[in-house]
XYZ file of C-alpha atoms in Angstrom:
485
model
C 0.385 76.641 132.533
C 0.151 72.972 132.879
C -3.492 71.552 132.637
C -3.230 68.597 134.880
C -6.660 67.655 134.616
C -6.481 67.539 130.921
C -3.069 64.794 131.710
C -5.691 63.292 133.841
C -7.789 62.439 131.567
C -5.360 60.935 129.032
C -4.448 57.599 129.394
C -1.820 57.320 127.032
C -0.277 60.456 128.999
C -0.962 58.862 132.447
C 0.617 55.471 130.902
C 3.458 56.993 129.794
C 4.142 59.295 132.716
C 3.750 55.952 134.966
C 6.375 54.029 132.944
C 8.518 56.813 133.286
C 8.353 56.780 137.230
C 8.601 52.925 136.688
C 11.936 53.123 134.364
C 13.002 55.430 137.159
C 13.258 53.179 139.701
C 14.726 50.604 137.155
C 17.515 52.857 136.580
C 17.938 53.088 140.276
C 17.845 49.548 141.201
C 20.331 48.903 138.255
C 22.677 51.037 139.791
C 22.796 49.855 143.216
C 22.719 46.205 141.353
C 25.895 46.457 139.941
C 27.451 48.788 142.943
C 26.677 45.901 145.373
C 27.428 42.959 143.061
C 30.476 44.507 141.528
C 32.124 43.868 138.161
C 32.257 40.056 138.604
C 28.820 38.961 139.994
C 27.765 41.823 137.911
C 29.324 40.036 134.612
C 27.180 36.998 136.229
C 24.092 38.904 136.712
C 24.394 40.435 132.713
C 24.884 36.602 131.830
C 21.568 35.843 133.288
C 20.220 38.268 131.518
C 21.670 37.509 128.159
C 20.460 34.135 128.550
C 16.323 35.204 129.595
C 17.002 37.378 126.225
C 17.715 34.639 124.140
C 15.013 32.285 125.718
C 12.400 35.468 125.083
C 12.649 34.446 121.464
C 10.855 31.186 122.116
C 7.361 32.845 122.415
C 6.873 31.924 118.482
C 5.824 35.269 117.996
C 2.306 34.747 119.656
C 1.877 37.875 121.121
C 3.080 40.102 117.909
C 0.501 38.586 115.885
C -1.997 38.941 118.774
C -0.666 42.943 118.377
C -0.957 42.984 114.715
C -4.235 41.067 114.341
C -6.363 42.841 116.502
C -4.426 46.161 115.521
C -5.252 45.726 111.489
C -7.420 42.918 110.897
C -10.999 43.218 110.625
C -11.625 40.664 113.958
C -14.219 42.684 115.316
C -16.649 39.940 116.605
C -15.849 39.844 120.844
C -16.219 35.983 120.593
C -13.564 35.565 117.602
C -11.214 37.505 120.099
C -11.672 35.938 122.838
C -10.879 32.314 121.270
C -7.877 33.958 119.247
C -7.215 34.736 123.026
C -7.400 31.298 123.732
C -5.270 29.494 120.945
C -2.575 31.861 121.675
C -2.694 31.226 125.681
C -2.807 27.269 124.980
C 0.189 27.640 122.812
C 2.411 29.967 125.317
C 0.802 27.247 128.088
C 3.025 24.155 126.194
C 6.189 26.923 125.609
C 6.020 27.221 129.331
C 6.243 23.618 130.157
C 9.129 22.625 127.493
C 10.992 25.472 129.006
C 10.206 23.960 132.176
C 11.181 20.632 131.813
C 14.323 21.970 129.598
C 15.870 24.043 132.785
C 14.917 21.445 135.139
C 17.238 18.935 132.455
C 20.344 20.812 132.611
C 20.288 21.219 136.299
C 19.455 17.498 137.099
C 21.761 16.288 134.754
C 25.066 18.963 135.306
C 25.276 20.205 132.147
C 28.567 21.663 132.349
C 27.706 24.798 129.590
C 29.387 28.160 130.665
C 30.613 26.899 134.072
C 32.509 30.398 134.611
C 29.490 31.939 135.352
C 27.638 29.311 136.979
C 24.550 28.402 134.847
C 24.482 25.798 135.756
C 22.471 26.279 139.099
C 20.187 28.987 137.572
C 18.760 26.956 134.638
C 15.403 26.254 136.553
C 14.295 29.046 138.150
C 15.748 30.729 134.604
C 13.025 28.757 132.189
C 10.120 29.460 134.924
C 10.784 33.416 134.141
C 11.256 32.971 130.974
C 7.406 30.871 130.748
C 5.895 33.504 133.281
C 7.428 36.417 130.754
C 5.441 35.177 128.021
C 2.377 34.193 129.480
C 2.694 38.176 130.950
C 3.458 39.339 126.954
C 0.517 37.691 125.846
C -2.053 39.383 128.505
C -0.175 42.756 127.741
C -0.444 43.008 123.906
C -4.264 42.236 124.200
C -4.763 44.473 127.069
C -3.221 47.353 124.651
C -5.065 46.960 122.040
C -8.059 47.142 124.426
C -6.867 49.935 125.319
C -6.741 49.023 129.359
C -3.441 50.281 130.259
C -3.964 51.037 134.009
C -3.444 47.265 134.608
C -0.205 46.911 132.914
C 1.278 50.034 134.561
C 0.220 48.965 137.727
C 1.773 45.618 136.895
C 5.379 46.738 135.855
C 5.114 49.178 138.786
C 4.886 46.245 141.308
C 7.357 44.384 139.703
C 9.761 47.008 139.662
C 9.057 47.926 142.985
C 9.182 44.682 144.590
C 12.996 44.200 142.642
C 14.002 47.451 143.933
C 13.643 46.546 147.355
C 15.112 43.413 147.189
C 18.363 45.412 145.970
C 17.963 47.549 148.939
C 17.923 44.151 151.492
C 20.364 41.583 150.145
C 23.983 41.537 148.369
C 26.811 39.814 146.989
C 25.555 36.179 145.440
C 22.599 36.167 147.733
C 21.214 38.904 145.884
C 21.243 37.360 142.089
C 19.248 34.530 143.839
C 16.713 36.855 145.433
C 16.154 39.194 142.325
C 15.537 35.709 140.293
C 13.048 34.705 142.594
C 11.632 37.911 143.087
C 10.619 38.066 139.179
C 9.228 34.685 139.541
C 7.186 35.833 142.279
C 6.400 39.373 140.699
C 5.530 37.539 137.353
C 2.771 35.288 139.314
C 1.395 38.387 140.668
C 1.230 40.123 137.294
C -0.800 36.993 135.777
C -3.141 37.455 139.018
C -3.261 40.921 138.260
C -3.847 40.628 134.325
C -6.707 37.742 134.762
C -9.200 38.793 137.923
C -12.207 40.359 136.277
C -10.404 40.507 133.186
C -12.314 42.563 130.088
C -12.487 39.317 128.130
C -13.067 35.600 129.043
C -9.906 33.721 129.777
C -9.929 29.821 128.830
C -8.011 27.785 127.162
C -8.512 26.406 123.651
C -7.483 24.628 120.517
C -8.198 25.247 116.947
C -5.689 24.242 114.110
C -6.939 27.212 111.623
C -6.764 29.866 114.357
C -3.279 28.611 115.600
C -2.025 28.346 112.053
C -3.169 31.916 111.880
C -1.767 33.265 114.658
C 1.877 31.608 113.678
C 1.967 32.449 109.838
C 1.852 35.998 111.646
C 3.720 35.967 114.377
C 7.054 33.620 113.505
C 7.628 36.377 110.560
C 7.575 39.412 113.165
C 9.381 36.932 115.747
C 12.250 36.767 113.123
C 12.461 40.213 112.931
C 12.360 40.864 116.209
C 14.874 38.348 116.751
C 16.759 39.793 113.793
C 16.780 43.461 114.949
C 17.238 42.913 118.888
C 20.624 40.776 117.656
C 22.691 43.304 116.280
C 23.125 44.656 119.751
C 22.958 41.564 121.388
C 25.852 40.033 118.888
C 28.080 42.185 120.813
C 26.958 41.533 124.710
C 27.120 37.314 123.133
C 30.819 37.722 121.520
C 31.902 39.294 125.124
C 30.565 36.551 126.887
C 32.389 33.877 124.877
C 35.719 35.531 124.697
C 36.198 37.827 127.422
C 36.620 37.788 131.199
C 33.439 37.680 133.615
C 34.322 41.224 135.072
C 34.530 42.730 130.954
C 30.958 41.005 130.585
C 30.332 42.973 133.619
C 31.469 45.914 132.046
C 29.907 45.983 129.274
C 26.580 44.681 130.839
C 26.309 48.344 132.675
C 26.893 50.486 129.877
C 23.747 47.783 127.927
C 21.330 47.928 130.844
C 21.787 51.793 131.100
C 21.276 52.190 127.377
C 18.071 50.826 127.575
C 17.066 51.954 130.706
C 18.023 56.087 129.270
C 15.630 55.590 126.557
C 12.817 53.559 127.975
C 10.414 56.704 128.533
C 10.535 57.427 124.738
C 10.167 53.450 124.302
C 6.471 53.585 126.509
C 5.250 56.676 123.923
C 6.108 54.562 121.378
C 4.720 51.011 122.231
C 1.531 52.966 122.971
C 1.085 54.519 119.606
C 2.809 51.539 117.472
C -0.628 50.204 117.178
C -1.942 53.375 115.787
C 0.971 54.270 113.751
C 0.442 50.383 111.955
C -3.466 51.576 111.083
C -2.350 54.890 109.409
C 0.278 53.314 107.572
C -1.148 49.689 106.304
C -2.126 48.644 102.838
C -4.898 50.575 101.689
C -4.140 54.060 102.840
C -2.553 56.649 100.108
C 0.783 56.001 100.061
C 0.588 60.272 100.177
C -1.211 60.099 103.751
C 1.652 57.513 104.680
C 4.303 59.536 103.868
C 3.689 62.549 106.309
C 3.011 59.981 109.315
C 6.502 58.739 108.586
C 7.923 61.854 108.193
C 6.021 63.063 111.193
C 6.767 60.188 113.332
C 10.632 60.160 112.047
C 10.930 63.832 113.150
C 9.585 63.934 116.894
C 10.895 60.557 117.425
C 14.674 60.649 116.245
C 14.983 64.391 117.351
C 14.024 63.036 120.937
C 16.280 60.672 120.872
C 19.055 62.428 119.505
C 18.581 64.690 121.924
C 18.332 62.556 125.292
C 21.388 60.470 123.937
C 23.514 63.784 123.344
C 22.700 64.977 127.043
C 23.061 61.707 128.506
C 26.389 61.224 127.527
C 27.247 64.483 129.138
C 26.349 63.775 132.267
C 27.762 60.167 132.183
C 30.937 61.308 134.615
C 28.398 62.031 137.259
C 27.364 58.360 137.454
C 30.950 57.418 137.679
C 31.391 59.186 140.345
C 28.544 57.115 142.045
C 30.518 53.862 140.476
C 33.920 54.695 139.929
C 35.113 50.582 139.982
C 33.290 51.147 136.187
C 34.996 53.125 134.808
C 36.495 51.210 132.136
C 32.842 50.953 130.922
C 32.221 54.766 129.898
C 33.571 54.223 126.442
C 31.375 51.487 125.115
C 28.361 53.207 127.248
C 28.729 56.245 124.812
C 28.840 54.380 121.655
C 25.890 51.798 122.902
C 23.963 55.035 123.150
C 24.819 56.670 119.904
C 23.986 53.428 118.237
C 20.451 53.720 119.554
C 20.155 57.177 118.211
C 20.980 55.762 115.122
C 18.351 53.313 115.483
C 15.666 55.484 116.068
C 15.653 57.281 112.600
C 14.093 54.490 111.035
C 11.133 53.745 113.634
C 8.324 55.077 110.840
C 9.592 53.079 108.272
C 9.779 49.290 110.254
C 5.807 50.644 111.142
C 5.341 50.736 107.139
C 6.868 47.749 107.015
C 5.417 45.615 108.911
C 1.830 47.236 108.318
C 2.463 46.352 104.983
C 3.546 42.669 106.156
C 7.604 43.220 105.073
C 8.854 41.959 107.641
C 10.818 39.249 106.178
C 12.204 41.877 104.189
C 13.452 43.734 107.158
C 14.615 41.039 109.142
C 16.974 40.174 106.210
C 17.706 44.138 106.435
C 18.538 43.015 110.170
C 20.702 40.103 109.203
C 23.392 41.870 107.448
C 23.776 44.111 110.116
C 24.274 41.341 112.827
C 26.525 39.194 110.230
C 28.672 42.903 109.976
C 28.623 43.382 114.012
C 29.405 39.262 114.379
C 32.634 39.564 111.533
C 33.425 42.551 112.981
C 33.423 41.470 116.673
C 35.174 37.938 115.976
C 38.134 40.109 114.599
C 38.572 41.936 117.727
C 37.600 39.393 119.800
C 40.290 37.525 117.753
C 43.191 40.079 117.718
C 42.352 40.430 122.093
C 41.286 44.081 121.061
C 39.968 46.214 123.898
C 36.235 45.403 124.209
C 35.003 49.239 123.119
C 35.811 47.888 119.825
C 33.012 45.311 120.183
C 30.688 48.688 120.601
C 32.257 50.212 117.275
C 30.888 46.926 115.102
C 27.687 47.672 117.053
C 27.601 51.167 116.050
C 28.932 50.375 112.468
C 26.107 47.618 112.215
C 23.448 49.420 113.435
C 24.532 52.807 110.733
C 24.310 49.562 108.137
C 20.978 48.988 109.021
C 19.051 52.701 108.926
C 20.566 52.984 105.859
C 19.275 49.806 104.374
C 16.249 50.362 106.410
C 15.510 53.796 104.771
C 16.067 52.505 101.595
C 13.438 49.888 101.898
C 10.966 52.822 103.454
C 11.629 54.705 100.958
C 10.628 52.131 97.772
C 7.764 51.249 99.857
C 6.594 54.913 99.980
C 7.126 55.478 95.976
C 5.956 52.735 94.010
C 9.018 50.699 94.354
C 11.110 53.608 93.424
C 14.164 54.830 95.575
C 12.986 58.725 96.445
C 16.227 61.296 95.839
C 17.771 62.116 99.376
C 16.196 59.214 101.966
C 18.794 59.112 104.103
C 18.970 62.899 104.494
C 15.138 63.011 105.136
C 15.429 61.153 108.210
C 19.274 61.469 109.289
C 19.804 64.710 108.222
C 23.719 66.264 107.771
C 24.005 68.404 110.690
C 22.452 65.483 113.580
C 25.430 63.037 111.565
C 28.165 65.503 112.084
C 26.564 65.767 115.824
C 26.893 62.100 116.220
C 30.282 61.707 114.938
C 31.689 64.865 116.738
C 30.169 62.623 119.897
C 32.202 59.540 118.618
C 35.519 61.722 118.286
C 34.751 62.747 121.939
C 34.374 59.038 123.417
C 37.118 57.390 121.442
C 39.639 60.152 122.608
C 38.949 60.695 126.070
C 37.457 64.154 125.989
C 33.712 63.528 125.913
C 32.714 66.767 127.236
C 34.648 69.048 125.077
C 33.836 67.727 122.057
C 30.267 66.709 123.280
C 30.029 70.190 124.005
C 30.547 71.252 120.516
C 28.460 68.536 119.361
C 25.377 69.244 121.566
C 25.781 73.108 119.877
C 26.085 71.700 116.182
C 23.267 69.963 116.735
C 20.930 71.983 118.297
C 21.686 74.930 115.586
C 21.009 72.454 112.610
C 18.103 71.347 114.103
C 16.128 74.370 115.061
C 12.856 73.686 113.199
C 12.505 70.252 114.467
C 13.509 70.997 118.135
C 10.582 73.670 118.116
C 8.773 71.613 116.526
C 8.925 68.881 119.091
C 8.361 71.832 122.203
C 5.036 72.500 120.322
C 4.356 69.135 120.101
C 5.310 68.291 124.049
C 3.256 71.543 125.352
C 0.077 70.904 123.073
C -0.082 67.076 124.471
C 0.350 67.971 128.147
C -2.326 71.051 127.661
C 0.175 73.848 128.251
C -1.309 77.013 127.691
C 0.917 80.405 127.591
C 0.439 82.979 130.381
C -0.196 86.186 129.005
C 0.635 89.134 131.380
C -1.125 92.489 131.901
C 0.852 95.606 132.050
């Protein structure tokens, strides 16, 4: 039976279990997003959105070293937080008024870049969300490593909520201008929400040593992050150059409901990465590290695995719901089986940035994106069909995990390579799995040979799919029911 009051009492359980209500509704208003928009506005709308992901990199990496040094340093002293606190909102403060003044330039002065999808008119509001996104980033890292996570799910709740009805009320172009302005709106509310009676004191400060600090650590992480979130953005930029609005619109459904599929497992894991960076930093036997990778590797990419596998077998039931789409199924299945890819190194980029090697993964990260960019120009320059710019994804993104697991690996063993890496996290009968799901995709007959896939893998993977039910049942305090008779 399931003990709700032990769930109750759990806030990384409650947390989680709100994001996933939360990523629920996101899926939802996605949907009816591109249903009511269509493939061309839609192809605006995943412009947009390209764009606020590009502009996200100019937080300096403020609130990853806010994450990191709380998370491992020894800053224990309340007043040393608080005016870490500080630096890093007075920073973000000036980020928010260059991007500002930087939107509010290109619309004053008609700066004719990408005129087919009409940027032009959506610079300003476009910077404010941007500033407001950061400012929100900031108050969320500290909040999690203060463990008060009822604020930021009640946050991202309202702001979902609020977006979701404004899908419900407007459409065609009236309805990119009201979901802007509803996340400018939302994001005010959020900073309301995130600084009345706040569990620290909120002012703003300046000190060169603490700033210096704060960006020796953070522009390091904000490479990688940069690094790592553009081999799949490589392939959402090339489409935007060099193909028509309605393929960016195309390919902008099959991104937005990659990301949205795996969110839930996402929420577990920005909960924990905190935790998982203080079991695996410098000072901790490389022997105690190992089985927290291995641990962490196992539940992790078998969940993921898993969720992309049935996913993609229910896919024709959602293009039922948007059948003008279609041409999108393709590159949605191969988005998602590059994020199951992804996910078999998540213990080893904790190692390595616990164990401040992040430069070394974000050059890990660069080969893959220069592999997904010379792959993608190619297509993009023999007028291939776009799936193809999905396949240098995928190819990029197998590039990296095994790169990635090599690195984990010397980390783990005294700079020596340990016999059979790859295997230990990707293991032969989850690859076979994954490319029995490519066959599938690239031929037209998903559920066939997803069928046989799904069975391949589930055999090969018995141990770690109990394994995982243990895991799932012990968390959420289920308790067998013995019967009498």
């Amino acid at each position: 039976m399931l003990d709700i009051r032990r769930v109750l009492k759990n806030p990384i359980l409650l947390f989680t279990a709100s994001r996933y209500v939360g990523y629920g509704l996101q899926f939802v208003r996605g949907i009816l997003v591109a249903k009511f928009l269509g493939p061309h506005l839609f192809g605006v709308w995943g412009f947009l959105g390209l764009v606020q992901q590009y502009l996200s990199y100019t937080s300096l990496g403020l609130q990853f070293a806010l994450n990191v040094e709380m998370a491992t340093a020894a800053v224990t002293d309340p007043q040393e937080q608080e005016k870490i606190i500080a630096v890093a909102l007075t920073i973000t403060a000036l980020i928010v008024g260059f991007l500002g003044l930087l939107g509010l330039g290109i619309q004053v002065f008609a700066s004719p870049l990408f005129e087919k999808y009409s940027f032009n008119q959506y610079a300003v509001i476009l910077g404010g969300i941007a500033g407001l996104a950061h400012l929100k980033q900031v108050f969320t890292n500290v909040y999690r490593v203060y463990g008060k996570l009822a604020r930021i799910a009640a946050s991202e709740l309202l702001s979902t909520t609020m977006l979701l009805l404004v899908a419900l009320v407007f459409r065609d172009e009236a309805l990119i201008l009201a979901l802007l302005g509803a996340m400018v709106l939302s994001g005010g509310v959020t900073l309301a929400i995130f600084m009345i009676r706040a569990p620290f004191k909120i002012f703003l400060s300046f000190d060169v040593r603490r700033a210096r600090s704060l960006l020796v650590i953070g522009i390091p992480l904000l490479i990688y992050n940069i690094s790592f979130y553009l081999i799949a953005v490589a392939g959402r930029t090339i489409i935007s150059i060099f193909y028509s609005v309605e393929a960016m619109g195309y390919y902008s459904l099959a991104s937005s409901i990659t990301t949205a599929t795996l969110l839930g497992l996402h929420a577990v894991t920005w909960v924990v990465f905190p935790s998982i960076l203080s079991r695996t930093r410098e000072g901790v036997a490389d022997e105690a590290v190992a089985k927290t990778v291995k641990r962490v590797n196992d539940l992790y990419s078998i969940s993921v695995f898993l969720t992309v596998f049935v996913a993609i077998l229910t896919l024709p039931l959602l293009f039922r719901f948007l059948p003008q789409y279609k041409p999108a199924e393709g590159v949605l299945d191969i988005l998602l089986l590059s994020q199951a890819v992804l996910s078999i190194t998540f213990g080893y980029n904790c190692v390595s940035i616990a164990r401040k090697k992040q430069l070394a993964v974000a050059g890990i990260c660069m080969i893959a994106v220069v592999i997904v960019v010379g792959v993608g120009l190619l297509v993009a320059l023999f007028k291939l069909d776009f799936v193809w710019i999905a396949i240098a994804v995928l190819l990029g993104t197998f590039v990296y995990a095994v790169l990635q697991a090599q690195l984990g690996s010397r980390l783990l063993n005294r700079g020596q390579f340990q016999t059979g890496y790859l295997t230990n996290v990707l293991p032969w009968g989850s690859l076979i799995a994954l490319l029995i799901f490519l066959a599938g995709s690239l031929t037209g007959y998903q559920l066939f040979l997803g069928g046989i896939g799904l069975v391949v893998f589930v055999l090969s993977n018995r141990g770690s799919l109990e394994q995982l039910w243990h895991f799932v049942f012990q968390k959420f305090g289920v308790t067998r029911v013995s019967t009498v008779g």
